[in-house]
CSV table of C-alpha atoms in Angstrom, one decimal:
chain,number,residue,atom,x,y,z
A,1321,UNK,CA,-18.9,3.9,19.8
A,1322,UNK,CA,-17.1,4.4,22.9
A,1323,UNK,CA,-14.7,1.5,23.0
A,1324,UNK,CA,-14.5,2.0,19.1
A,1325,UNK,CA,-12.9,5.7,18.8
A,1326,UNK,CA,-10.3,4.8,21.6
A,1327,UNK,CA,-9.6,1.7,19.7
A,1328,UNK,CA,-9.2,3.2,16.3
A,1329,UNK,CA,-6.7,5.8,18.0
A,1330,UNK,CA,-4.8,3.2,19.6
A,1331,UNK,CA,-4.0,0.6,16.2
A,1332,UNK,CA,-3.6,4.2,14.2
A,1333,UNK,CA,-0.8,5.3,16.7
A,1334,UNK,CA,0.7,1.2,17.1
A,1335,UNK,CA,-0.1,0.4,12.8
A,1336,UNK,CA,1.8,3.8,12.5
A,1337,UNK,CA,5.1,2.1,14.1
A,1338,UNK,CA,4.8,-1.3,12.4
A,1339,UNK,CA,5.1,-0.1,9.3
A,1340,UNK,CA,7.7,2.6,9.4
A,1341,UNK,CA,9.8,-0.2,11.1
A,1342,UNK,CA,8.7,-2.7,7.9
A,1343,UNK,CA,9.8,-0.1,5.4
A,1344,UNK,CA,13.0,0.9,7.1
A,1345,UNK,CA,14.0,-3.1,8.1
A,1346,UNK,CA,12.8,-4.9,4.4
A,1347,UNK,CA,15.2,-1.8,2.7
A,1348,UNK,CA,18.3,-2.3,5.1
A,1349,UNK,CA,18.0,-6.1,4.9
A,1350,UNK,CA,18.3,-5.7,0.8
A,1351,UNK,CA,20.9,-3.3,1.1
A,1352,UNK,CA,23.1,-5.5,3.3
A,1353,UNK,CA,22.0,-8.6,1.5
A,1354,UNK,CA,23.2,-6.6,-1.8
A,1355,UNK,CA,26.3,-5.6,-0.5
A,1356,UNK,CA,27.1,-8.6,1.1
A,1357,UNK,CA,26.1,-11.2,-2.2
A,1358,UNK,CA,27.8,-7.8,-4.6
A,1359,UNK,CA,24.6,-7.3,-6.0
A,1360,UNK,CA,23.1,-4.1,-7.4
A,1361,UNK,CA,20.8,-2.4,-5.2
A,1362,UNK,CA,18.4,-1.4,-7.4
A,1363,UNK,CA,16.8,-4.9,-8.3
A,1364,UNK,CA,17.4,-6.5,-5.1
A,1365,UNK,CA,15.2,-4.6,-3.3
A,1366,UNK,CA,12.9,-4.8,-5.9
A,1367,UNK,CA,12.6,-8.0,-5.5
A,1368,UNK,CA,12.9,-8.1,-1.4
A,1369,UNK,CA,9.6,-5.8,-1.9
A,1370,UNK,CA,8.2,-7.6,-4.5
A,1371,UNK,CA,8.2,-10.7,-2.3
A,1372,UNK,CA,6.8,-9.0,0.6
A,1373,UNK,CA,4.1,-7.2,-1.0
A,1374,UNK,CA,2.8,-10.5,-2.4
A,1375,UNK,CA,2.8,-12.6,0.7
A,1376,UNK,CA,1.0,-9.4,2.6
A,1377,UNK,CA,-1.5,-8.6,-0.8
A,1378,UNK,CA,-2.3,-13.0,-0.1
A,1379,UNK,CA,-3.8,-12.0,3.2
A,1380,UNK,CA,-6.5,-10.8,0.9
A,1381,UNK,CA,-7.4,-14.2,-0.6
A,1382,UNK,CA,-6.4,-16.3,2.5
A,1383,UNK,CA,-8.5,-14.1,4.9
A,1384,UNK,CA,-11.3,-13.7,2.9
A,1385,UNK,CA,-11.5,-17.5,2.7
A,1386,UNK,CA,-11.1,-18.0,6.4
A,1387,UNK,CA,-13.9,-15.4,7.3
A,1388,UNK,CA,-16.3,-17.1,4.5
A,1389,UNK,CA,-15.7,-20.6,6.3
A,1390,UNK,CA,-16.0,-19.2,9.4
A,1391,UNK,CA,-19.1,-16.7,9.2
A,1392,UNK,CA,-20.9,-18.3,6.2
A,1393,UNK,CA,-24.6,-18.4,6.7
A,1394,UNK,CA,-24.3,-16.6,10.3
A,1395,UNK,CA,-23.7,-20.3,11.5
A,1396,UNK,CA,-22.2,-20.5,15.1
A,1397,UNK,CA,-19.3,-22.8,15.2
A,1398,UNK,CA,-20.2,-24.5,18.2
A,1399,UNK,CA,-20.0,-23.4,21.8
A,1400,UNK,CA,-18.3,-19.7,20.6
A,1401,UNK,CA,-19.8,-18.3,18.0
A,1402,UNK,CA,-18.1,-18.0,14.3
A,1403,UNK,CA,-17.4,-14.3,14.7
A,1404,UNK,CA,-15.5,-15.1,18.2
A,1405,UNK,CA,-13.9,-18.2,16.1
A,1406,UNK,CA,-12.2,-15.7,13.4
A,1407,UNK,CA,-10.9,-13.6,16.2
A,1408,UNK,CA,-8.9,-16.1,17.9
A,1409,UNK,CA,-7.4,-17.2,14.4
A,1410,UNK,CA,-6.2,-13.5,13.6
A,1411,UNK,CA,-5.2,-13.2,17.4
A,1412,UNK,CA,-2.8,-16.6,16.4
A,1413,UNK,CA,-1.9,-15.4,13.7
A,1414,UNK,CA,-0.9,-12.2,15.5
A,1415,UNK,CA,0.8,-14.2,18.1
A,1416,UNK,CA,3.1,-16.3,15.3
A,1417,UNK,CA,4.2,-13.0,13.9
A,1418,UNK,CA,5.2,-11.4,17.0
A,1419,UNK,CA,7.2,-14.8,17.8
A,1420,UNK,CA,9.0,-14.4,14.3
A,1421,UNK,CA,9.8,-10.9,14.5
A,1422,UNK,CA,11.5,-11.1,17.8
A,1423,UNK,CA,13.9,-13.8,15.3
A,1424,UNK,CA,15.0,-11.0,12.9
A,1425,UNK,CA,18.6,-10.4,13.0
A,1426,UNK,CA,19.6,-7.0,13.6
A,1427,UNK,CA,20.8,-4.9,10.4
A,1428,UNK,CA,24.1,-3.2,10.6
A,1429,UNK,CA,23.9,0.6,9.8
A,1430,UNK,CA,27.4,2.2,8.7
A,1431,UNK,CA,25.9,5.7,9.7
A,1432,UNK,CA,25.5,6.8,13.5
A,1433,UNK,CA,22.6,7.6,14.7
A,1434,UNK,CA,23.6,9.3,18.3
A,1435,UNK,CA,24.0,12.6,16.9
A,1436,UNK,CA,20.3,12.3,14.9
A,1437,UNK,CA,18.5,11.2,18.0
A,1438,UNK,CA,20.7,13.3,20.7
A,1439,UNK,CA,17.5,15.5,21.2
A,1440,UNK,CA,13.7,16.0,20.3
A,1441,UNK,CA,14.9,18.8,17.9
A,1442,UNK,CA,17.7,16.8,16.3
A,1443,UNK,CA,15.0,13.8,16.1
A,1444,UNK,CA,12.4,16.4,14.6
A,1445,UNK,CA,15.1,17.9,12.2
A,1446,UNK,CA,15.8,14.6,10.9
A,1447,UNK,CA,12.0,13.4,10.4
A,1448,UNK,CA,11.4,16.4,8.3
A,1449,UNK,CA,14.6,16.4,6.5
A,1450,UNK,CA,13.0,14.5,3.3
A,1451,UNK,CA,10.2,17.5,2.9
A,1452,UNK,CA,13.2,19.9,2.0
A,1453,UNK,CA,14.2,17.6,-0.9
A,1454,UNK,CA,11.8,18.2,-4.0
A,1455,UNK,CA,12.0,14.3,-4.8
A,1456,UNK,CA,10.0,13.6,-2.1
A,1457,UNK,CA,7.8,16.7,-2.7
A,1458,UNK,CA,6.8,15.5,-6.2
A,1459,UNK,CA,6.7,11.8,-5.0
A,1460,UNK,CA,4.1,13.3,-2.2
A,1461,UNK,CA,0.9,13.2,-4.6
A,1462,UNK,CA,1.4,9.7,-5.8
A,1463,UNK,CA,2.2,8.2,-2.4
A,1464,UNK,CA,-1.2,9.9,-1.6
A,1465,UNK,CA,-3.0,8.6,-4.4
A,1466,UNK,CA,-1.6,5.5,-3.4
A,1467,UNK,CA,-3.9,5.5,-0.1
A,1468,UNK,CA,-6.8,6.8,-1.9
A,1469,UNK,CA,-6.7,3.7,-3.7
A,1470,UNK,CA,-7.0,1.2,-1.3
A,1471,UNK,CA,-9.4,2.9,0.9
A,1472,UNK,CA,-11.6,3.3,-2.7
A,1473,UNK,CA,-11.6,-0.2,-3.2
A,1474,UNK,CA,-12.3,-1.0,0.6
A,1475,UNK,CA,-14.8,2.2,1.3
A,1476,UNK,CA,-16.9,2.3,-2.0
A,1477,UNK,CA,-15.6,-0.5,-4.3
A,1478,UNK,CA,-17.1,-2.9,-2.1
A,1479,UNK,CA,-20.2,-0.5,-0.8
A,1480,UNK,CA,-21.3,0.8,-4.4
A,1481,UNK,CA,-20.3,-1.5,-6.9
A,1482,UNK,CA,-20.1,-4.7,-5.5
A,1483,UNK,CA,-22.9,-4.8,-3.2
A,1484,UNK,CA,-25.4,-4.0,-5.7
A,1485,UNK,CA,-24.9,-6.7,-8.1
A,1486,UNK,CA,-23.7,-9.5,-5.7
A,1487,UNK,CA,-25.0,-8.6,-2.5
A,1488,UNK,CA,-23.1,-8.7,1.1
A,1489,UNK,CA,-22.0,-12.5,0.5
A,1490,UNK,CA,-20.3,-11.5,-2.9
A,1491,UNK,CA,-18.2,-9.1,-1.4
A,1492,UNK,CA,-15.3,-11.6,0.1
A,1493,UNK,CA,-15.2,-13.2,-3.3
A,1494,UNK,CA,-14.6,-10.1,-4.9
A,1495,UNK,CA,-11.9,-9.1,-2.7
A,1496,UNK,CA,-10.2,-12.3,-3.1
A,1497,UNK,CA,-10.3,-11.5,-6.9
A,1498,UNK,CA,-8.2,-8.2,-6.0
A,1499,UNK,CA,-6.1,-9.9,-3.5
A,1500,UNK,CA,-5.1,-12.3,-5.8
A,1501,UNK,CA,-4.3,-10.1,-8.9
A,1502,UNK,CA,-2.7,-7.7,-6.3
A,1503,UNK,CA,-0.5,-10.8,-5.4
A,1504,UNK,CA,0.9,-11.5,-9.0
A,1505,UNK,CA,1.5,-7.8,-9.5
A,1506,UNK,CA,3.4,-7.5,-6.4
A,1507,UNK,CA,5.9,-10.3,-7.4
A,1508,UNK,CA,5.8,-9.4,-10.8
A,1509,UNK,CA,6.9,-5.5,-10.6
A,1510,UNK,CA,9.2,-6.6,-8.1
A,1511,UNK,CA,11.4,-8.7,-10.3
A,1512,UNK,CA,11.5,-6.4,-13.2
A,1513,UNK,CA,12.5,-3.1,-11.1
A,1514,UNK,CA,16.1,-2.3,-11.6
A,1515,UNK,CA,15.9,1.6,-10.6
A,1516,UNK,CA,14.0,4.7,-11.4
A,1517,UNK,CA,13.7,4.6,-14.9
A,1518,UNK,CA,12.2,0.6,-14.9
A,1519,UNK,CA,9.9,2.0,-11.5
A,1520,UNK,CA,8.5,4.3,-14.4
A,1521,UNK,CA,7.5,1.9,-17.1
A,1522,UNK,CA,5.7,-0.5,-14.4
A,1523,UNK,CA,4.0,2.7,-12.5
A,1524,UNK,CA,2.8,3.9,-15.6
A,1525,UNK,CA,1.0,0.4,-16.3
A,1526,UNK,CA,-0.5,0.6,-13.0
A,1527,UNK,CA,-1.8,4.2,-13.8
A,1528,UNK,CA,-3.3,3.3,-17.0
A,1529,UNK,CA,-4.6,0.5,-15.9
A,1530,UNK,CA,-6.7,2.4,-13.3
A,1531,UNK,CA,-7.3,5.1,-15.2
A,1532,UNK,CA,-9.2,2.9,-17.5
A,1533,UNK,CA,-11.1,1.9,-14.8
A,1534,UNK,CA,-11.8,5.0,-13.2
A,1535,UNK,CA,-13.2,6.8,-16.1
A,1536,UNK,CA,-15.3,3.2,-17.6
A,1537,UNK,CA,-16.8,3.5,-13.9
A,1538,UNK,CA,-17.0,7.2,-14.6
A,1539,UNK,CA,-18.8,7.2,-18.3
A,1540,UNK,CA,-20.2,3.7,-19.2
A,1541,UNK,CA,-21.0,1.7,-15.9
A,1542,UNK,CA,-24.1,0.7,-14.9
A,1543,UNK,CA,-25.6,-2.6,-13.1
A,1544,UNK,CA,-26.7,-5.2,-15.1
A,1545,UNK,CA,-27.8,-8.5,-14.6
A,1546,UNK,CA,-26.9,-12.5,-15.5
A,1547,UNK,CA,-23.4,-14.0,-15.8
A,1548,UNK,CA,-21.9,-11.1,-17.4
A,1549,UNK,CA,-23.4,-8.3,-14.4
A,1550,UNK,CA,-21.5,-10.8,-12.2
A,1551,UNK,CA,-18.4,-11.0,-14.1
A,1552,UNK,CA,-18.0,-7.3,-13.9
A,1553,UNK,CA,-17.3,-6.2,-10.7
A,1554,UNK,CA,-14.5,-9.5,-10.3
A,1555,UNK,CA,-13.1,-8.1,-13.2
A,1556,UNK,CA,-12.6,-4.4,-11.7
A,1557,UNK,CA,-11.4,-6.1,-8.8
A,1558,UNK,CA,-8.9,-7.8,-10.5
A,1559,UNK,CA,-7.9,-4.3,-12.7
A,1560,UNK,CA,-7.5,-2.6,-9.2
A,1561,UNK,CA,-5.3,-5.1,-8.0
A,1562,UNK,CA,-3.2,-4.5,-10.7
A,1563,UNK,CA,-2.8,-1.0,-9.3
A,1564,UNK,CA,-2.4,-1.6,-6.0
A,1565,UNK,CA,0.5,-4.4,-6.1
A,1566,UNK,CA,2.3,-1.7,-8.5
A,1567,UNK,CA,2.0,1.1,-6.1
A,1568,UNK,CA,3.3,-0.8,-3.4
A,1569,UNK,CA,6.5,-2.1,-4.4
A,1570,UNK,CA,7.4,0.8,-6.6
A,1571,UNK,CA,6.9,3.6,-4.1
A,1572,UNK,CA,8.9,1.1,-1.3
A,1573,UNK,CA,11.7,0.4,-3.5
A,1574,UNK,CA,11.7,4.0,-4.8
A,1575,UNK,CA,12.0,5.4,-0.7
A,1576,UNK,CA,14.7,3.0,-0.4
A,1577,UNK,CA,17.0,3.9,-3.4
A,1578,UNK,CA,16.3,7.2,-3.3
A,1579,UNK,CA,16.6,8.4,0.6
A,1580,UNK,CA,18.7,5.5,2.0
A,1581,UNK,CA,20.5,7.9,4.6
A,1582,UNK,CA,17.0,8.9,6.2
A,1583,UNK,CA,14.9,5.8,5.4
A,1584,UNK,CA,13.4,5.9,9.0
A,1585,UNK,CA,11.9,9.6,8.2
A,1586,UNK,CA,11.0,8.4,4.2
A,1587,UNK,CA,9.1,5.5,5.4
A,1588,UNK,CA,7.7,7.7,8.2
A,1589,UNK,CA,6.8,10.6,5.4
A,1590,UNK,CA,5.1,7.5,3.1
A,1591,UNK,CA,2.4,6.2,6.0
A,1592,UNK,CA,1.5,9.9,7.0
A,1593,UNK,CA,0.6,11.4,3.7
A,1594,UNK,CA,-0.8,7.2,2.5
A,1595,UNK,CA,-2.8,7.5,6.2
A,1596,UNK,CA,-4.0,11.1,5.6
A,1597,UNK,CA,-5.5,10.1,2.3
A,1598,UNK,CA,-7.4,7.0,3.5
A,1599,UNK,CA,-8.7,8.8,5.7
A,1600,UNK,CA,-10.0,11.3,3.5
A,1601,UNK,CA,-11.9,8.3,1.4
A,1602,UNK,CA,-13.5,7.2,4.5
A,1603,UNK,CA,-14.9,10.2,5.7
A,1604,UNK,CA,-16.2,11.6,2.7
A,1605,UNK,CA,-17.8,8.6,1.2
A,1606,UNK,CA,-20.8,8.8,3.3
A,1607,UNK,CA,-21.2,11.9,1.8
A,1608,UNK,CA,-20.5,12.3,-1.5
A,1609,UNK,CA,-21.6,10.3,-4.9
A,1610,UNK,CA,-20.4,7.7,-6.7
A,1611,UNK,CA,-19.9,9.8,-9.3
A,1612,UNK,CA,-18.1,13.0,-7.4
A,1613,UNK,CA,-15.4,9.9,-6.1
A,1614,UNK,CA,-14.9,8.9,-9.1
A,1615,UNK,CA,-13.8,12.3,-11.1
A,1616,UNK,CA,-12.1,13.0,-7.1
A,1617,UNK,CA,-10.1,9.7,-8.0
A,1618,UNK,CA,-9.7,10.3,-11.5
A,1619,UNK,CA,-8.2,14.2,-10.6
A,1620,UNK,CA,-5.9,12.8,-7.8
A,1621,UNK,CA,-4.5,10.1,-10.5
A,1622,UNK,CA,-3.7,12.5,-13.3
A,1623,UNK,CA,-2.1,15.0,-10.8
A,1624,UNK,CA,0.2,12.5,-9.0
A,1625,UNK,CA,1.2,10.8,-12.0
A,1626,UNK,CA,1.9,13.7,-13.8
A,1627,UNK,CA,4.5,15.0,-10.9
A,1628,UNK,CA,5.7,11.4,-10.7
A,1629,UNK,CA,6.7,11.6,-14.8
A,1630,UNK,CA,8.4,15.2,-13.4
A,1631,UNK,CA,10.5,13.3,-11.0
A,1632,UNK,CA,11.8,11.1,-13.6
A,1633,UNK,CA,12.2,13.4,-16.4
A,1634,UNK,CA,13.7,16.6,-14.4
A,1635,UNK,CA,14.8,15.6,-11.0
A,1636,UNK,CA,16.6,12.1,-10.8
A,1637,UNK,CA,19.6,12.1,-13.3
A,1638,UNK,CA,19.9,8.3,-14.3
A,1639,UNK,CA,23.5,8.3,-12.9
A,1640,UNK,CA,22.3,9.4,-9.4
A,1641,UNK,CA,20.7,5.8,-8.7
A,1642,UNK,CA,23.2,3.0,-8.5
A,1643,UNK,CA,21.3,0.3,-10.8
């Protein structure tokens, strides 16, 4: 427990940076790659998020596989033991994408940023700046839901659902199931986003899609057994994944079109309120039902999507949004 709280801390505060820096680079590559190739912006970085999406929602197929090759049947893999094994293949890994990322080529910014980082209040003034702008305020629940869904399927998918009918050993297979789906959906949505208006249709299939799940979890489900009691929980995974790979390249490509002069504080706004709400999962799961989650879920999903629908409908003029 000791070297476990410090070590949360420290990847929350490092994870934080990574991914603000992912958001900000993947939109100012499109950008430049659109301007550069005079392409509209719009469906280029869809697609630049589409694509990354799908090669980072493939982790959850290609690690699952490692760890069940590695750890299967508690068998030590020689000398080091398998656990020790999957460590130093993530720490490659790890290594290999550190060794890439120092390749990136830097993007070139028309705007200057001296006079936004001339001082901790000019710096502070511009992080906030988005939360003055009621696009971001009624894009704030979904990006939230957003995190509540991942850490659902991670925190009580897996725990309450899964485990039951499969056991521990079923749980990697399942999550494979999700990574996979949440692969396709990823490269999918990306190719057919051209602005806010297409970022609207695909959302809303997400949203329906786990709405039906929520609320069959909610009023039907219950463990059964055979082929079919098997064949259930792969087949929520799958549903979910749907969600999840729609949620992530929309919300991206939405930050980038819509705040492209503060993308640094967007992406920055997207990770805190997304962290805040996994967090929330994780510690209330211990304490709550299956049940109380689920209409929790259900309520954050109608909510956010609802706002989302205002963004679309009141807020963003389809002229505002270069297509």
């Amino acid at each position: 427990w000791y070297t476990m709280v410090p070590a949360s801390l420290y990847l929350g505060f490092t994870a934080s940076i990574i991914w603000v820096g992912q958001g900000t680079y993947l939109t100012s590559a499109a950008l430049s790659h659109a301007r550069d190739n005079s392409l509209p912006d719009g469906p280029t970085l869809g697609s630049f998020n589409g694509e990354f999406w799908g090669v980072f929602a493939s982790t959850q197929v290609i690690g699952n596989l490692i760890s069940l090759a590695l750890l299967r049947n508690g068998k030590d893999g020689g000398s080091i033991t398998g656990k020790n094994l999957l460590f130093v293949v993530f720490l490659g890994c790890m290594i290999i994408g550190i060794v890439l990322m120092c390749l990136l080529s830097k993007r070139d910014e028309k705007r200057d940023n001296a006079s936004t980082h001339s001082s901790f209040g000019a710096m502070l003034k511009y992080i906030v700046a988005p939360l003055k702008d009621r696009r971001m305020i009624l894009l704030i629940p979904l990006i939230a839901y957003s995190g509540l869904q991942q850490a659902f399927v991670w925190a009580v998918f897996t725990k309450s659902i899964v485990t039951p009918v499969l056991g521990i050993s079923g749980v990697g297979g399942a999550m494979a199931i999700y990574g996979a789906s949440d692969v396709v959906c990823s490269l999918v949505a990306g190719r057919f986003t051209s602005g806010l208006h297409s970022a609207t249709f695909i959302v809303s299939v997400g949203a329906i899609v786990q709405a039906v799940v929520l609320f069959w979890l909610l009023l039907f489900y219950s463990p059964v057994e055979g082929l079919l009691g098997a064949a259930i929980p792969l087949f929520i995974g799958a549903l979910w994944g749907v969600g999840d790979g729609v949620l992530n390249t929309q919300l991206s490509a939405l930050l980038g079109l819509l705040f492209e002069d503060v993308k640094e504080a967007a992406f920055a706004q997207l990770k805190v309120w997304q962290s805040g709400a996994i967090a929330v999962i994780f510690f209330l799961s211990p304490s709550i039902t299956l049940q109380a989650m689920l209409i929790l879920m259900a309520a954050s999903l109608v909510v956010s999507f609802g706002l989302f629908l205002l963004l679309t409908l009141v807020v963003e003029k389809p002229s505002s949004i270069r297509a």
